[in-house]
Coordinates of C-alpha atoms and ligand atoms in Angstrom, one line a residue:
M1 CA 3.8 6.0 -23.1
S2 CA 5.7 9.1 -22.0
Q3 CA 7.6 11.2 -24.5
V4 CA 9.6 13.2 -22.1
D5 CA 10.3 11.1 -19.0
T6 CA 13.2 8.6 -18.7
S7 CA 11.1 6.5 -16.4
W8 CA 7.3 6.5 -15.6
V9 CA 4.6 4.4 -14.0
E10 CA 1.4 3.5 -15.8
I11 CA -1.7 2.8 -13.7
D12 CA -4.7 0.9 -15.1
R13 CA -7.6 2.9 -13.8
E14 CA -10.1 0.1 -14.6
A15 CA -8.1 -2.4 -12.7
L16 CA -8.2 -0.3 -9.6
A17 CA -11.9 0.3 -10.0
A18 CA -12.5 -3.5 -10.5
N19 CA -10.6 -4.3 -7.4
A20 CA -12.6 -1.8 -5.3
R21 CA -15.9 -3.3 -6.7
A22 CA -14.7 -6.7 -5.8
F23 CA -14.4 -5.6 -2.1
L24 CA -17.7 -3.8 -2.3
G25 CA -19.1 -7.1 -3.3
L26 CA -18.0 -8.5 0.0
C27 CA -19.7 -5.8 2.0
G28 CA -23.1 -6.5 3.3
A29 CA -25.7 -3.7 3.7
G30 CA -24.1 -2.4 7.0
T31 CA -20.5 -2.4 5.9
R32 CA -18.7 0.4 4.1
L33 CA -15.4 0.4 2.2
L34 CA -12.5 2.6 3.4
A35 CA -9.8 2.6 0.7
V36 CA -6.4 2.8 2.2
V37 CA -4.3 5.2 0.1
K38 CA -1.4 5.8 2.4
A39 CA 2.2 5.6 1.1
N40 CA 1.2 7.4 -2.2
A41 CA -1.6 4.8 -2.6
Y42 CA 1.0 2.0 -2.3
G43 CA 3.0 3.8 -4.9
H44 CA 0.2 4.1 -7.4
G45 CA -0.4 7.9 -7.0
L46 CA -2.4 9.3 -4.0
V47 CA -4.9 11.7 -5.5
E48 CA -5.8 9.9 -8.7
S49 CA -6.1 6.5 -7.0
A50 CA -8.3 8.0 -4.3
K51 CA -10.6 9.5 -7.0
V52 CA -10.9 6.1 -8.8
F53 CA -11.8 4.3 -5.5
L54 CA -14.4 6.9 -4.6
Q55 CA -15.9 6.8 -8.0
A56 CA -16.1 3.0 -7.7
G57 CA -18.0 3.2 -4.5
A58 CA -15.6 3.5 -1.6
S59 CA -17.0 5.7 1.2
W60 CA -13.9 6.7 3.1
L61 CA -10.2 7.2 2.5
G62 CA -7.5 6.0 4.9
V63 CA -4.1 7.8 5.1
N64 CA -1.1 7.7 7.4
S65 CA -0.4 11.4 7.9
L66 CA -1.8 14.9 8.0
L67 CA 0.3 15.7 4.9
E68 CA -1.6 13.0 2.9
A69 CA -4.9 14.3 4.2
R70 CA -4.0 17.8 3.2
T71 CA -3.0 16.7 -0.3
L72 CA -6.3 15.0 -0.8
R73 CA -8.2 18.1 0.4
E74 CA -6.1 20.4 -1.7
A75 CA -7.0 18.3 -4.7
G76 CA -10.7 18.9 -3.9
L77 CA -11.6 15.5 -2.5
R78 CA -14.3 15.8 0.1
A79 CA -14.7 12.2 1.3
P80 CA -14.3 11.4 5.0
I81 CA -10.6 10.8 5.8
Y82 CA -9.4 8.5 8.5
I83 CA -5.8 9.3 9.6
M84 CA -4.2 6.1 10.9
G85 CA -0.7 7.3 11.8
H86 CA 0.7 9.6 14.4
V87 CA -0.3 13.2 14.2
L88 CA 1.4 15.7 16.5
P89 CA -0.8 17.8 18.7
E90 CA 1.1 20.9 17.4
T91 CA -0.6 20.3 14.0
F92 CA -4.1 19.9 15.3
P93 CA -5.1 23.4 14.2
E94 CA -4.7 22.2 10.6
L95 CA -6.3 18.8 11.3
V96 CA -9.4 20.6 12.7
T97 CA -9.7 23.0 9.8
L98 CA -9.2 20.5 7.0
G99 CA -12.7 19.2 7.7
D100 CA -14.1 15.7 8.0
C101 CA -10.9 14.1 9.1
R102 CA -11.0 11.6 12.0
L103 CA -8.1 10.5 14.0
V104 CA -7.1 7.2 15.6
V105 CA -6.4 7.8 19.3
Y106 CA -4.6 5.8 21.9
R107 CA -3.3 8.5 24.3
R108 CA -5.3 10.6 26.8
D109 CA -3.1 13.7 26.5
V110 CA -3.5 13.6 22.7
L111 CA -7.3 13.3 23.0
E112 CA -7.4 16.2 25.4
A113 CA -5.3 18.4 23.1
L114 CA -7.6 17.6 20.2
S115 CA -10.6 18.5 22.3
R116 CA -9.1 21.8 23.3
E117 CA -8.1 22.7 19.7
A118 CA -11.6 21.8 18.2
V119 CA -13.3 23.9 20.9
K120 CA -10.9 26.8 20.3
A121 CA -11.5 26.7 16.5
G122 CA -15.2 26.7 17.0
R123 CA -15.5 23.8 14.6
P124 CA -17.8 20.7 14.6
P125 CA -16.5 18.0 16.9
V126 CA -13.6 15.9 15.5
P127 CA -14.5 12.2 15.3
V128 CA -12.1 9.9 17.0
H129 CA -11.5 6.2 16.8
L130 CA -10.0 4.3 19.7
K131 CA -7.3 1.9 18.8
L132 CA -7.6 -1.3 20.8
E133 CA -4.5 -3.4 21.6
T134 CA -5.3 -7.0 20.7
G135 CA -1.8 -8.5 20.2
N136 CA 0.0 -6.4 17.6
N137 CA 1.7 -4.2 20.2
R138 CA 1.8 -1.3 17.8
Q139 CA -0.6 1.6 18.5
G140 CA -3.4 0.8 20.9
V141 CA -4.6 0.5 24.5
G142 CA -5.8 -2.5 26.5
P143 CA -9.4 -3.0 27.7
E144 CA -9.0 -1.1 31.0
E145 CA -7.5 2.0 29.4
A146 CA -9.9 1.8 26.5
L147 CA -12.8 2.3 28.9
G148 CA -11.2 5.3 30.4
L149 CA -10.4 6.8 27.0
A150 CA -13.9 6.1 25.7
A151 CA -15.3 7.8 28.8
A152 CA -13.1 10.8 28.2
A153 CA -14.0 11.0 24.5
K154 CA -17.7 11.0 25.5
A155 CA -17.2 13.6 28.1
L156 CA -14.9 16.0 26.4
P157 CA -16.2 18.8 24.1
G158 CA -14.9 19.1 20.6
V159 CA -14.5 15.3 20.0
V160 CA -16.9 12.5 19.4
L161 CA -16.3 8.8 19.8
E162 CA -17.1 7.5 16.3
G163 CA -15.2 4.2 16.1
I164 CA -13.1 1.5 17.7
S165 CA -10.5 -0.4 15.7
S166 CA -7.7 -2.8 15.9
H167 CA -5.1 -4.3 13.5
Y168 CA -4.1 -8.0 12.9
A169 CA -0.5 -8.9 13.7
D170 CA -0.3 -12.3 12.0
I171 CA -2.9 -12.9 9.3
E172 CA -1.0 -12.7 6.1
D173 CA 2.2 -14.3 7.1
T174 CA 0.7 -17.7 7.9
T175 CA -2.1 -20.1 7.1
D176 CA -2.5 -20.8 10.8
H177 CA -5.0 -18.1 12.0
S178 CA -5.3 -19.1 15.6
F179 CA -3.5 -15.9 16.8
A180 CA -5.7 -13.7 14.6
R181 CA -8.8 -15.5 16.0
Q182 CA -7.6 -14.7 19.5
Q183 CA -7.2 -11.0 18.5
L184 CA -10.7 -11.0 17.0
A185 CA -12.1 -12.5 20.2
A186 CA -10.3 -9.9 22.3
F187 CA -11.7 -7.2 20.1
I188 CA -15.3 -8.5 20.4
E189 CA -15.0 -8.9 24.1
T190 CA -13.7 -5.3 24.7
D191 CA -16.5 -4.0 22.4
R192 CA -19.0 -5.9 24.5
V193 CA -17.6 -4.4 27.8
M194 CA -17.6 -0.9 26.3
R195 CA -21.2 -1.3 25.1
D196 CA -22.3 -2.6 28.5
A197 CA -20.8 0.5 30.1
E198 CA -22.6 2.6 27.5
L199 CA -19.3 3.6 26.0
G200 CA -19.7 1.9 22.7
A201 CA -18.8 3.3 19.3
P202 CA -21.0 3.0 16.2
I203 CA -18.3 2.0 13.8
R204 CA -16.1 -1.0 14.5
H205 CA -13.3 -1.9 12.0
F206 CA -10.6 -4.5 12.1
S207 CA -10.1 -5.8 8.5
N208 CA -7.1 -5.3 6.3
S209 CA -7.2 -6.9 2.9
A210 CA -6.5 -10.4 4.1
A211 CA -9.1 -10.4 6.9
A212 CA -11.7 -8.7 4.7
M213 CA -11.3 -11.4 2.1
L214 CA -11.1 -14.4 4.4
W215 CA -13.5 -13.7 7.3
P216 CA -17.0 -12.3 7.0
E217 CA -17.2 -12.0 10.8
T218 CA -14.5 -9.4 10.9
R219 CA -15.9 -7.0 8.5
F220 CA -18.2 -5.1 11.0
E221 CA -19.2 -1.6 9.8
L222 CA -16.1 -0.8 7.8
I223 CA -13.3 -2.7 6.1
R224 CA -9.9 -1.2 5.5
P225 CA -8.2 -3.0 2.6
G226 CA -5.0 -1.6 1.1
I227 CA -2.8 -3.9 -0.9
S228 CA -5.5 -5.9 -2.6
L229 CA -7.2 -2.7 -3.9
Y230 CA -4.1 -2.4 -6.0
G231 CA -4.6 -6.0 -7.3
M232 CA -2.0 -7.7 -5.2
W233 CA -2.5 -10.6 -2.7
P234 CA -1.2 -9.8 0.7
S235 CA 0.8 -13.0 0.5
K236 CA 0.8 -16.5 -0.9
E237 CA -0.5 -17.7 2.5
T238 CA -3.6 -15.6 2.1
Y239 CA -4.4 -17.1 -1.2
V240 CA -3.8 -20.6 0.1
S241 CA -6.0 -19.8 3.1
A242 CA -8.8 -18.7 0.9
L243 CA -8.6 -22.0 -1.0
V244 CA -8.3 -24.0 2.2
H245 CA -11.4 -22.3 3.8
G246 CA -13.5 -22.6 0.6
V247 CA -13.5 -18.9 0.0
R248 CA -13.6 -18.1 -3.7
P249 CA -10.5 -16.0 -4.3
L250 CA -11.2 -12.4 -5.5
N251 CA -10.3 -11.8 -9.1
L252 CA -7.6 -9.2 -8.3
R253 CA -6.1 -7.2 -11.1
P254 CA -2.6 -5.7 -10.7
A255 CA -2.7 -2.1 -11.8
L256 CA 0.9 -0.9 -12.0
T257 CA 3.5 -1.0 -14.8
W258 CA 6.9 0.6 -14.4
K259 CA 8.8 1.5 -17.5
A260 CA 12.1 3.2 -18.4
R261 CA 13.7 4.2 -21.6
I262 CA 16.9 2.4 -22.6
A263 CA 19.7 5.0 -22.4
Q264 CA 22.4 3.1 -24.2
V265 CA 23.1 -0.3 -25.7
K266 CA 26.7 -1.4 -25.9
T267 CA 28.7 -4.4 -26.8
V268 CA 30.9 -5.7 -24.0
P269 CA 33.5 -8.2 -24.9
A270 CA 33.9 -11.5 -23.0
G271 CA 35.8 -11.2 -19.7
Q272 CA 34.8 -7.5 -19.0
F273 CA 33.3 -6.4 -15.7
V274 CA 30.0 -4.6 -15.3
G275 CA 29.3 -1.9 -12.7
Y276 CA 30.6 -1.0 -9.2
G277 CA 32.6 -3.5 -7.3
R278 CA 33.1 -5.6 -10.6
S279 CA 30.5 -8.0 -9.3
F280 CA 29.7 -9.3 -12.7
R281 CA 32.0 -10.5 -15.5
T282 CA 30.8 -11.4 -19.0
T283 CA 31.5 -15.0 -20.0
H284 CA 30.9 -14.2 -23.7
D285 CA 30.6 -11.1 -25.9
S286 CA 27.5 -9.4 -24.6
R287 CA 25.1 -6.6 -25.3
I288 CA 24.4 -4.5 -22.2
A289 CA 21.6 -2.0 -22.0
V290 CA 21.8 0.9 -19.5
L291 CA 18.5 1.9 -17.9
P292 CA 18.0 5.3 -16.1
V293 CA 16.6 3.8 -12.9
G294 CA 18.5 2.9 -9.7
Y295 CA 17.9 2.6 -6.0
Y296 CA 17.1 6.3 -5.6
E297 CA 14.2 5.7 -8.0
G298 CA 13.1 2.7 -5.9
Y299 CA 14.8 -0.2 -7.8
D300 CA 16.3 -1.8 -4.8
R301 CA 20.0 -2.3 -4.6
S302 CA 19.5 -5.9 -3.5
L303 CA 18.2 -6.6 -7.1
G304 CA 21.8 -6.4 -8.4
N305 CA 22.7 -9.6 -10.2
S306 CA 19.4 -11.2 -9.2
A307 CA 16.5 -9.5 -10.9
G308 CA 15.6 -8.8 -14.5
V309 CA 13.5 -6.6 -16.7
L310 CA 11.5 -7.1 -19.8
V311 CA 12.5 -5.8 -23.2
E312 CA 10.3 -6.5 -26.2
G313 CA 8.6 -9.3 -24.3
R314 CA 11.8 -11.0 -23.2
F315 CA 13.7 -11.3 -20.0
A316 CA 16.9 -9.3 -19.6
P317 CA 18.8 -10.1 -16.4
V318 CA 20.4 -7.4 -14.3
R319 CA 24.1 -7.4 -14.5
G320 CA 26.3 -6.1 -11.7
R321 CA 25.1 -3.9 -8.9
V322 CA 22.2 -1.5 -9.0
C323 CA 23.6 2.1 -9.0
M324 CA 22.0 5.1 -7.5
N325 CA 20.3 6.2 -10.7
M326 CA 21.1 3.5 -13.2
V327 CA 21.1 -0.2 -13.7
M328 CA 22.6 -2.4 -16.4
V329 CA 20.8 -5.4 -18.0
D330 CA 21.8 -8.1 -20.5
V331 CA 20.1 -7.9 -23.9
T332 CA 22.5 -10.2 -25.7
D333 CA 19.6 -12.5 -26.7
I334 CA 17.2 -9.6 -27.5
P335 CA 18.3 -8.3 -30.9
E336 CA 15.3 -5.9 -31.0
A337 CA 16.6 -4.0 -27.9
R338 CA 17.5 -0.6 -29.0
E339 CA 18.5 2.8 -27.6
G340 CA 15.3 4.8 -26.8
G341 CA 13.3 1.6 -26.6
V342 CA 11.2 0.7 -23.5
A343 CA 12.2 -1.6 -20.7
V344 CA 9.5 -2.9 -18.3
L345 CA 10.8 -3.2 -14.7
L346 CA 7.4 -4.2 -13.3
G347 CA 4.4 -5.3 -15.3
E348 CA 3.7 -6.8 -18.7
S349 CA 5.7 -6.6 -21.9
R350 CA 4.6 -7.9 -25.3
G351 CA 7.1 -9.3 -27.7
P352 CA 7.2 -8.9 -31.5
D353 CA 5.7 -12.4 -31.7
G354 CA 2.7 -11.2 -29.6
G355 CA 3.8 -13.3 -26.6
V356 CA 3.4 -11.5 -23.2
Q357 CA 5.8 -11.8 -20.3
R358 CA 5.2 -10.4 -16.9
I359 CA 7.3 -9.4 -13.9
S360 CA 5.1 -9.1 -10.8
A361 CA 5.7 -7.1 -7.6
E362 CA 5.9 -10.6 -6.0
N363 CA 8.8 -11.5 -8.4
L364 CA 10.7 -8.4 -7.5
A365 CA 9.9 -8.9 -3.8
E366 CA 11.4 -12.4 -3.9
W367 CA 14.5 -11.3 -5.7
A368 CA 15.0 -8.4 -3.2
G369 CA 14.1 -10.5 -0.1
T370 CA 11.1 -8.3 0.8
I371 CA 7.3 -8.2 0.2
N372 CA 5.2 -6.8 -2.6
Y373 CA 4.0 -4.0 -0.3
E374 CA 7.5 -2.6 -0.1
V375 CA 8.2 -3.0 -3.8
T376 CA 5.4 -0.7 -5.1
T377 CA 5.4 1.8 -2.2
R378 CA 9.1 2.6 -2.7
I379 CA 8.9 3.6 -6.3
N380 CA 10.0 7.2 -6.0
E381 CA 7.1 9.7 -5.9
Q382 CA 8.9 12.0 -8.3
I383 CA 8.4 9.4 -11.1
P384 CA 5.3 10.4 -13.0
R385 CA 2.2 8.3 -12.6
V386 CA 0.3 8.1 -15.8
F387 CA -3.4 7.0 -15.4
L388 CA -4.7 5.1 -18.4
Ligands
LIG1 C1 -1.9 -0.4 6.1 C2 -3.1 -0.6 6.9 C3 -4.2 -1.3 6.4 C4 -4.2 -2.0 5.1 O1 -3.6 -3.2 5.1 P1 -3.4 -4.1 3.8 O2 -2.7 -5.3 4.3 O3 -2.6 -3.4 2.9 O4 -4.8 -4.4 3.3 C5 -5.3 -1.4 7.2 N1 -5.3 -0.9 8.5 C6 -4.2 -0.3 9.0 C7 -4.3 0.3 10.4 C8 -3.1 -0.1 8.2 O5 -2.0 0.5 8.8

């Protein structure tokens, strides 16, 4: 509970740790856990979440950007960091000096620039991981180019070929995993060709949350889960796939609760409009609560007239459009709703009768026409994260 913030996010530390331990339980002796903490740890708070995962036994941290890597180092975290996103060669001096950061590579010129910078700085070689194209057509190079890049990485000073990786295109959106199987086969084949040419890399990694949970054969030396470390299933399809394939679903615990203080409660007579565009009209005398959260804070505009929040353990539907920094909800049937009270936008709320209601990231995603990933990552970073 925050005394001075109009809106805040509470994170259940133990839930994050339990989720990390669940993934560690999937790792055999030769497999380590890289905790993906990009996007402000999927909205949960980068530094604190990273600390919890490391304490629970994660070996590496995965980020998108140099900025995120810098933030972790400035907070005193010393674990190996894998940077998965695009880093501009202009910023390699910093990458090299941050220490123990490794970079995904898929371009020869970038690899050469990194080599030059590491040599110039007189630092230990920077580990690099080749990204293999296996069907996602995002970052990555095909088998031919991979051999050339691997050879360059082995020959150049200042860099060392530490890993090869790829990323599934279609594993959480379907229960039909034939395409993902093809990707895995392509990865294994390229790895074999590289090893035969003595251009292999010691660490192979391919698994996001869904793959790590469903397929032991894709865990290799390192798994890279993100979403499920935060207690969310990548999708319904992933859960169904686990059941269909006889995999016991992990006991994932959602960790995030988003709360806001009720700014005003007002009586609105029947026939009045609520909010911009007059998109909602009361059919009866109503009590409307104003909440200090809008689309700037990450409460998506598409939630207007479709979502709801919890007040005192009961559901209060959103009325009218979501504004930039405010949203109105209907508390007509919640007499306990009062100014200064707490509304739960995401998470659990307990009523006066002890009953608990829950709004999940999946509920919000469905109302907004998106996915749970987007719901939590877009909660504005300026909103305080309170670790409990
Ligand atoms: C985001 C990301 C992950 C984590 O994926 P989840 O579906 O959140 O588990 C793993 N690998 C890469 C390259 C990513 O970009």
